[in-house]
Amino acid sequence: MWHGATHAFKDLAMSCVGQFLDFFLKKRKKHINIVVATSGDTGSASIESVRGIKNIDIIVLLPHGRCTKVQELQMTTVIEDNVHVFAVDGTSDELDVPIKNLFADVDFVKKHNLMSTNSVNWARVLVQIAHFFYAYFQSAPTTNGETLPAVEIVVPSGGAGNITAGCIAQKMGLPIRLVAAVNKNDTIHRIVQNGDFSLGDTRTSLASAMDIQEPYNMERIFWLLAESERDNVKLIMEEYNEKKQVKLPQELHRKVSGAMTSCSVTDENILAAIRRCWEENKYLLCPHSAVAVFYHYQQFNAEQSSTRCCFAPASAAKFSEVILKASLTPDVPEEIKALMEKETRSIFLKKDDDWEKSLRDKIEALDQQRQSS
């Protein structure tokens, strides 16, 4: 799924969003400010989709030192006038907080035409539904009967945007069984297994783009599955936002666990899956893809009665450090090697800086500059 401009699955949906925005902004003669927090791949895909577009400024917050060097360079080496990168001393969950605060300020949002291209943006989830239909028809065994056979699709999950698209595909009638595969940041796994929706400390893992403890798209999944009890979802989220923990009602938990199963994978499991896949297939997995493939190996060792597809969301070329840890040789394309020689540009924010104020100041400065030019 990663054969796009930044070697990540988000390129497809993000490129569509960028073109939609360019078309409608030109038509309406408007300008917007995009504000994005990233755990690794979202930032670079967002930048690539809108770089150089006159009617858009994009501000990206990246977790400095918590994504790979290649991921960071894919953001900081873009020197277009409409691209502005903050390298922040914090986790991706922490970076979400000032952005949530900005969007809670309705007057500020309207005044500066703010939007986001994180997976909270519905257009991204909409495009990603296509992933599941494509995967299904690539994987489904041929049958002479009228009933379409089921396919299990294993989805590496962080913010849960992609698996939300899978839930919508299910609702549309696609006969898929979903598996949410997470690293040791296991909020989604705990929700699926026992209805425990609680916040833990964000832990660093080899699958760094999935180092997320607050999968904000789970609210969408709850709403999709709750059906006649959708009013309860608002109460659940209000309780979670206040206490950072809530136990799902029994009926809602039953529906969530009926829509998907889950697994949580350690760093050791990730390295083992990368090695085994290379030994058996001569295919280099990125650590996020390896989370899904480790689940497959577990099931493959036990039984092989169903058709299964594992999503591979990023290229291994972006994670050379992990490939080396697996005692394998990275295969890095020339365009990624070239990043190492490029000029970089970013603004560093320390832990004790006021991140929200920095964002507000930057947005206001950009609008003032644009209005005076």
Coordinates of C-alpha atoms in Angstrom, one line a residue:
M1 CA 0.0 0.0 0.0
W2 CA 3.1 2.2 0.2
H3 CA 3.9 2.9 -3.5
G4 CA 3.3 6.6 -3.3
A5 CA 5.3 9.8 -3.1
T6 CA 6.4 9.3 0.5
H7 CA 6.5 5.5 0.6
A8 CA 3.4 5.3 2.9
F9 CA -0.1 4.1 2.5
K10 CA -1.4 7.6 3.4
D11 CA -0.2 9.0 0.0
L12 CA -3.3 7.7 -1.9
A13 CA -5.9 9.4 0.4
M14 CA -3.8 12.4 1.0
S15 CA -3.2 13.1 -2.7
C16 CA -6.9 13.0 -3.3
V17 CA -7.6 15.4 -0.4
G18 CA -4.9 17.8 -1.7
Q19 CA -6.5 17.8 -5.2
F20 CA -10.0 18.3 -3.7
L21 CA -8.8 21.2 -1.7
D22 CA -6.9 22.8 -4.6
F23 CA -10.0 22.5 -6.9
F24 CA -12.5 24.0 -4.4
L25 CA -10.2 26.7 -3.0
K26 CA -9.5 28.0 -6.5
K27 CA -13.2 27.9 -7.3
R28 CA -14.2 29.8 -4.2
K29 CA -11.1 32.0 -4.1
K30 CA -10.4 31.1 -0.5
H31 CA -7.3 30.3 1.6
I32 CA -6.9 27.7 4.4
N33 CA -4.4 26.9 7.1
I34 CA -3.9 23.1 7.6
V35 CA -2.6 22.1 11.1
V36 CA -1.4 18.5 11.4
A37 CA 0.2 16.5 14.2
T38 CA 2.1 13.4 13.0
S39 CA 3.6 10.2 14.5
G40 CA 5.7 9.8 11.4
D41 CA 4.0 9.3 8.0
T42 CA 1.0 11.6 8.1
G43 CA 3.1 14.8 8.2
S44 CA 5.2 14.0 5.1
A45 CA 2.2 12.7 3.1
S46 CA 0.2 15.8 4.0
I47 CA 3.1 18.1 3.0
E48 CA 3.6 16.2 -0.3
S49 CA -0.1 16.6 -1.1
V50 CA -0.3 20.4 -0.8
R51 CA 3.3 21.7 -1.2
G52 CA 3.4 24.7 -3.5
I53 CA -0.4 25.2 -3.6
K54 CA -1.0 28.9 -3.4
N55 CA -4.2 28.8 -1.5
I56 CA -2.9 26.6 1.4
D57 CA -0.4 26.9 4.2
I58 CA 0.4 23.8 6.1
I59 CA 1.8 23.6 9.6
V60 CA 3.1 20.2 10.8
L61 CA 4.1 19.2 14.3
L62 CA 6.4 16.2 14.4
P63 CA 7.6 14.4 17.5
H64 CA 11.4 15.2 17.4
G65 CA 13.5 12.1 17.9
R66 CA 10.5 9.8 18.1
C67 CA 10.1 9.1 14.4
T68 CA 12.9 7.8 12.0
K69 CA 15.5 10.0 10.5
V70 CA 14.0 9.4 7.0
Q71 CA 10.5 10.4 8.2
E72 CA 11.8 13.6 9.8
L73 CA 13.8 14.5 6.7
Q74 CA 10.8 13.9 4.4
M75 CA 9.2 16.8 6.3
T76 CA 12.1 19.1 7.2
T77 CA 13.7 19.1 3.7
V78 CA 10.6 20.6 2.0
I79 CA 11.5 24.2 1.6
E80 CA 8.3 25.4 -0.1
D81 CA 7.0 28.7 1.1
N82 CA 3.7 27.3 2.2
V83 CA 5.2 24.5 4.4
H84 CA 6.0 25.2 8.0
V85 CA 7.4 22.4 10.3
F86 CA 7.7 22.4 14.1
A87 CA 10.0 19.7 15.6
V88 CA 8.5 19.3 19.1
D89 CA 9.9 17.6 22.2
G90 CA 6.9 15.4 22.9
T91 CA 5.0 12.3 21.9
S92 CA 2.4 12.3 19.1
D93 CA -0.4 12.0 21.7
E94 CA 1.0 15.2 23.4
L95 CA 1.2 17.0 20.0
D96 CA -2.5 16.4 19.5
V97 CA -3.4 18.4 22.6
P98 CA -2.6 22.0 21.3
I99 CA -4.3 21.2 18.0
K100 CA -7.4 20.0 19.8
N101 CA -7.4 23.2 21.8
L102 CA -7.1 25.3 18.6
F103 CA -10.0 23.6 17.0
A104 CA -12.1 24.0 20.2
D105 CA -11.7 27.8 19.7
V106 CA -14.5 28.2 17.1
D107 CA -13.8 31.9 16.5
F108 CA -10.1 31.3 15.9
V109 CA -11.0 28.4 13.5
K110 CA -13.4 30.6 11.5
K111 CA -11.1 33.6 11.5
H112 CA -8.1 31.7 10.1
N113 CA -9.9 29.0 8.1
L114 CA -8.3 26.1 9.9
M115 CA -8.6 22.5 9.0
S116 CA -6.6 19.3 9.6
T117 CA -5.5 16.4 7.4
N118 CA -5.1 13.9 10.2
S119 CA -7.4 10.9 9.9
V120 CA -10.0 13.0 11.8
N121 CA -10.6 14.4 8.3
W122 CA -13.4 12.3 6.9
A123 CA -12.2 12.7 3.3
R124 CA -9.1 10.5 4.2
V125 CA -11.2 7.8 5.7
L126 CA -13.6 7.9 2.7
V127 CA -10.7 7.3 0.2
Q128 CA -9.2 4.5 2.4
I129 CA -12.4 2.5 2.0
A130 CA -11.1 1.6 -1.4
H131 CA -8.1 -0.2 0.2
F132 CA -10.4 -2.8 1.6
F133 CA -12.4 -3.5 -1.6
Y134 CA -9.2 -3.7 -3.6
A135 CA -7.6 -6.0 -1.0
Y136 CA -10.7 -8.2 -0.9
F137 CA -10.9 -8.8 -4.7
Q138 CA -7.2 -9.4 -4.9
S139 CA -7.4 -12.0 -2.1
A140 CA -10.8 -13.7 -2.3
P141 CA -10.7 -17.2 -3.7
T142 CA -12.8 -17.8 -6.8
T143 CA -16.1 -19.4 -6.3
N144 CA -18.9 -20.6 -8.5
G145 CA -21.5 -19.9 -5.9
E146 CA -23.4 -16.6 -5.4
T147 CA -22.1 -16.1 -1.8
L148 CA -18.9 -14.2 -1.7
P149 CA -16.3 -15.9 0.5
A150 CA -15.0 -14.1 3.6
V151 CA -11.5 -12.7 3.8
E152 CA -9.6 -11.7 7.0
I153 CA -7.8 -8.4 6.7
V154 CA -5.1 -7.6 9.2
V155 CA -4.7 -3.8 9.7
P156 CA -1.7 -2.3 11.5
S157 CA -3.5 0.3 13.7
G158 CA -2.5 3.5 15.5
G159 CA -5.1 6.3 15.3
A160 CA -7.6 3.7 13.9
G161 CA -8.4 5.7 10.8
N162 CA -7.7 2.9 8.4
I163 CA -9.6 0.2 10.3
T164 CA -12.5 2.7 10.6
A165 CA -12.6 2.6 6.8
G166 CA -12.7 -1.2 7.1
C167 CA -15.7 -1.0 9.4
I168 CA -17.5 1.1 6.8
A169 CA -16.6 -1.4 4.1
Q170 CA -18.2 -4.1 6.3
K171 CA -21.3 -2.0 6.7
M172 CA -21.4 -1.7 2.9
G173 CA -21.6 -5.4 2.7
L174 CA -18.0 -6.4 2.0
P175 CA -17.5 -9.9 3.6
I176 CA -14.4 -9.2 5.6
R177 CA -13.2 -10.0 9.1
L178 CA -11.0 -7.3 10.5
V179 CA -8.0 -7.7 12.8
A180 CA -6.7 -4.6 14.6
A181 CA -2.9 -5.3 15.0
V182 CA -1.2 -2.9 17.4
N183 CA 2.2 -2.6 19.0
K184 CA 2.7 -2.4 22.7
N185 CA 0.6 0.8 22.8
D186 CA -2.4 -1.5 23.2
T187 CA -5.5 0.7 23.7
I188 CA -7.4 -0.7 20.7
H189 CA -6.5 -4.2 21.8
R190 CA -7.8 -3.7 25.3
I191 CA -11.0 -2.1 23.9
V192 CA -11.7 -5.1 21.6
Q193 CA -10.7 -7.8 24.1
N194 CA -12.5 -6.5 27.3
G195 CA -14.1 -3.1 26.7
D196 CA -11.3 -1.3 28.6
F197 CA -11.0 2.2 27.0
S198 CA -8.4 3.8 29.1
L199 CA -5.3 5.9 28.6
G200 CA -1.8 4.5 29.3
D201 CA 1.6 6.1 28.9
T202 CA 2.7 6.3 25.3
R203 CA 5.6 3.8 24.9
T204 CA 8.3 4.0 22.3
S205 CA 8.4 1.0 19.9
L206 CA 10.0 -0.1 16.7
A207 CA 6.7 0.6 14.9
S208 CA 7.0 4.3 15.8
A209 CA 4.1 5.6 13.6
M210 CA 1.8 3.5 15.8
D211 CA 3.0 4.8 19.1
I212 CA -0.4 6.2 19.9
Q213 CA -2.4 5.6 23.1
E214 CA -5.4 7.8 22.1
P215 CA -6.9 6.3 18.9
Y216 CA -9.3 9.1 18.2
N217 CA -11.1 7.3 15.4
M218 CA -12.5 4.7 17.9
E219 CA -15.3 7.2 18.5
R220 CA -16.3 6.8 14.9
I221 CA -16.2 3.0 15.2
F222 CA -18.4 3.1 18.3
W223 CA -20.9 5.4 16.5
L224 CA -20.9 3.1 13.4
L225 CA -21.6 0.0 15.5
A226 CA -23.9 1.5 18.2
E227 CA -26.8 1.9 15.7
S228 CA -30.0 2.6 17.8
E229 CA -27.9 3.5 20.9
R230 CA -25.7 6.2 19.3
D231 CA -26.7 8.8 22.0
N232 CA -24.7 6.6 24.4
V233 CA -21.5 7.2 22.4
K234 CA -21.5 10.9 23.3
L235 CA -21.8 10.0 27.0
I236 CA -19.0 7.4 26.7
M237 CA -16.7 10.0 25.1
E238 CA -17.5 12.7 27.6
E239 CA -16.7 10.3 30.4
Y240 CA -13.4 9.2 28.7
N241 CA -12.4 12.8 28.1
E242 CA -13.0 13.7 31.7
K243 CA -11.5 10.6 33.4
K244 CA -9.3 9.1 30.6
Q245 CA -10.9 5.8 31.3
V246 CA -14.3 4.2 30.7
K247 CA -15.7 0.7 30.5
L248 CA -17.7 0.1 27.3
P249 CA -21.4 -1.0 27.9
Q250 CA -21.7 -4.7 27.4
E251 CA -23.8 -4.5 24.2
L252 CA -21.4 -2.0 22.5
H253 CA -18.4 -4.1 23.5
R254 CA -20.1 -7.1 22.0
K255 CA -20.6 -5.3 18.7
V256 CA -17.0 -4.0 18.6
S257 CA -15.6 -7.5 19.3
G258 CA -18.0 -8.9 16.7
A259 CA -16.7 -6.5 14.1
M260 CA -13.0 -7.2 14.7
T261 CA -10.5 -9.1 16.7
S262 CA -7.1 -7.8 17.8
C263 CA -3.6 -8.5 18.8
S264 CA -0.7 -6.7 20.5
V265 CA 2.8 -7.3 19.3
T266 CA 6.2 -6.7 21.0
D267 CA 9.3 -5.3 19.5
E268 CA 10.8 -8.8 19.6
N269 CA 7.8 -10.1 17.7
I270 CA 8.3 -7.4 15.1
L271 CA 12.0 -8.3 14.5
A272 CA 11.1 -12.0 14.3
A273 CA 8.4 -11.4 11.7
I274 CA 10.8 -9.2 9.6
R275 CA 13.4 -12.0 9.7
R276 CA 11.0 -14.8 8.9
C277 CA 9.4 -12.9 6.0
W278 CA 12.8 -12.2 4.5
E279 CA 14.0 -15.8 4.9
E280 CA 10.8 -17.3 3.4
N281 CA 9.9 -14.7 0.8
K282 CA 12.9 -12.3 0.3
Y283 CA 10.5 -9.4 1.1
L284 CA 11.6 -6.7 3.5
L285 CA 8.8 -5.7 5.9
C286 CA 8.6 -2.3 7.6
P287 CA 8.0 -2.7 11.3
H288 CA 4.3 -1.7 11.0
S289 CA 3.7 -4.3 8.3
A290 CA 5.5 -6.8 10.5
V291 CA 3.0 -6.2 13.3
A292 CA 0.3 -7.5 10.9
V293 CA 2.4 -10.3 9.5
F294 CA 3.3 -11.5 13.0
Y295 CA -0.4 -12.1 13.7
H296 CA -0.5 -14.1 10.4
Y297 CA 2.4 -16.2 11.5
Q298 CA 0.7 -17.0 14.8
Q299 CA -2.5 -18.1 13.0
F300 CA -0.6 -19.8 10.2
N301 CA 1.2 -22.0 12.8
A302 CA -2.1 -22.9 14.4
E303 CA -4.3 -23.3 11.4
Q304 CA -4.7 -22.2 7.8
S305 CA -8.4 -22.5 7.1
S306 CA -9.2 -19.0 5.9
T307 CA -7.9 -16.5 3.3
R308 CA -6.0 -13.7 5.0
C309 CA -4.5 -10.4 3.7
C310 CA -2.0 -8.3 5.7
F311 CA -1.9 -4.6 5.0
A312 CA 1.7 -3.3 4.5
P313 CA 1.4 0.5 5.2
A314 CA 5.0 1.7 4.7
S315 CA 8.2 0.8 2.9
A316 CA 11.0 -0.8 4.8
A317 CA 13.3 1.8 3.2
K318 CA 12.0 4.4 5.8
F319 CA 13.1 2.2 8.7
S320 CA 16.7 1.1 8.0
E321 CA 17.5 1.2 11.7
V322 CA 14.9 -1.5 12.4
I323 CA 16.1 -3.6 9.4
L324 CA 19.6 -3.5 10.8
K325 CA 18.3 -4.6 14.2
A326 CA 16.8 -7.6 12.5
S327 CA 20.4 -8.4 11.2
L328 CA 19.3 -7.7 7.6
T329 CA 20.5 -5.3 4.9
P330 CA 18.3 -2.3 4.1
D331 CA 17.4 -1.6 0.5
V332 CA 17.2 2.2 0.2
P333 CA 16.1 3.8 -3.1
E334 CA 18.0 6.8 -4.4
E335 CA 15.3 9.3 -3.7
I336 CA 15.5 8.5 0.0
K337 CA 19.3 8.5 0.0
A338 CA 19.2 12.0 -1.5
L339 CA 17.3 13.3 1.6
M340 CA 20.5 13.0 3.6
E341 CA 22.2 15.7 1.5
K342 CA 19.3 18.2 1.4
E343 CA 19.0 21.5 3.3
T344 CA 16.5 21.2 6.3
R345 CA 14.2 23.8 7.9
S346 CA 12.1 23.5 11.1
I347 CA 11.3 25.3 14.3
F348 CA 12.2 23.5 17.5
L349 CA 9.8 23.6 20.4
K350 CA 11.1 22.5 23.9
K351 CA 9.0 20.5 26.4
D352 CA 8.2 23.6 28.5
D353 CA 7.4 25.9 25.6
D354 CA 3.8 27.0 25.1
W355 CA 3.1 24.9 22.0
E356 CA -0.5 26.2 21.5
K357 CA 0.7 29.9 21.7
S358 CA 3.5 29.1 19.1
L359 CA 0.8 27.7 16.8
R360 CA -1.5 30.6 17.2
D361 CA 1.3 33.1 16.7
K362 CA 2.5 31.3 13.5
I363 CA -1.0 31.1 12.0
E364 CA -1.7 34.8 12.7
A365 CA 1.7 35.8 11.3
L366 CA 1.0 33.8 8.1
D367 CA -2.4 35.4 7.6
Q368 CA -1.0 38.9 8.3
Q369 CA 1.8 38.3 5.8
R370 CA -0.6 37.0 3.2
Q371 CA -3.0 40.0 3.6
S372 CA -0.2 42.5 3.3
S373 CA 1.3 41.0 0.1

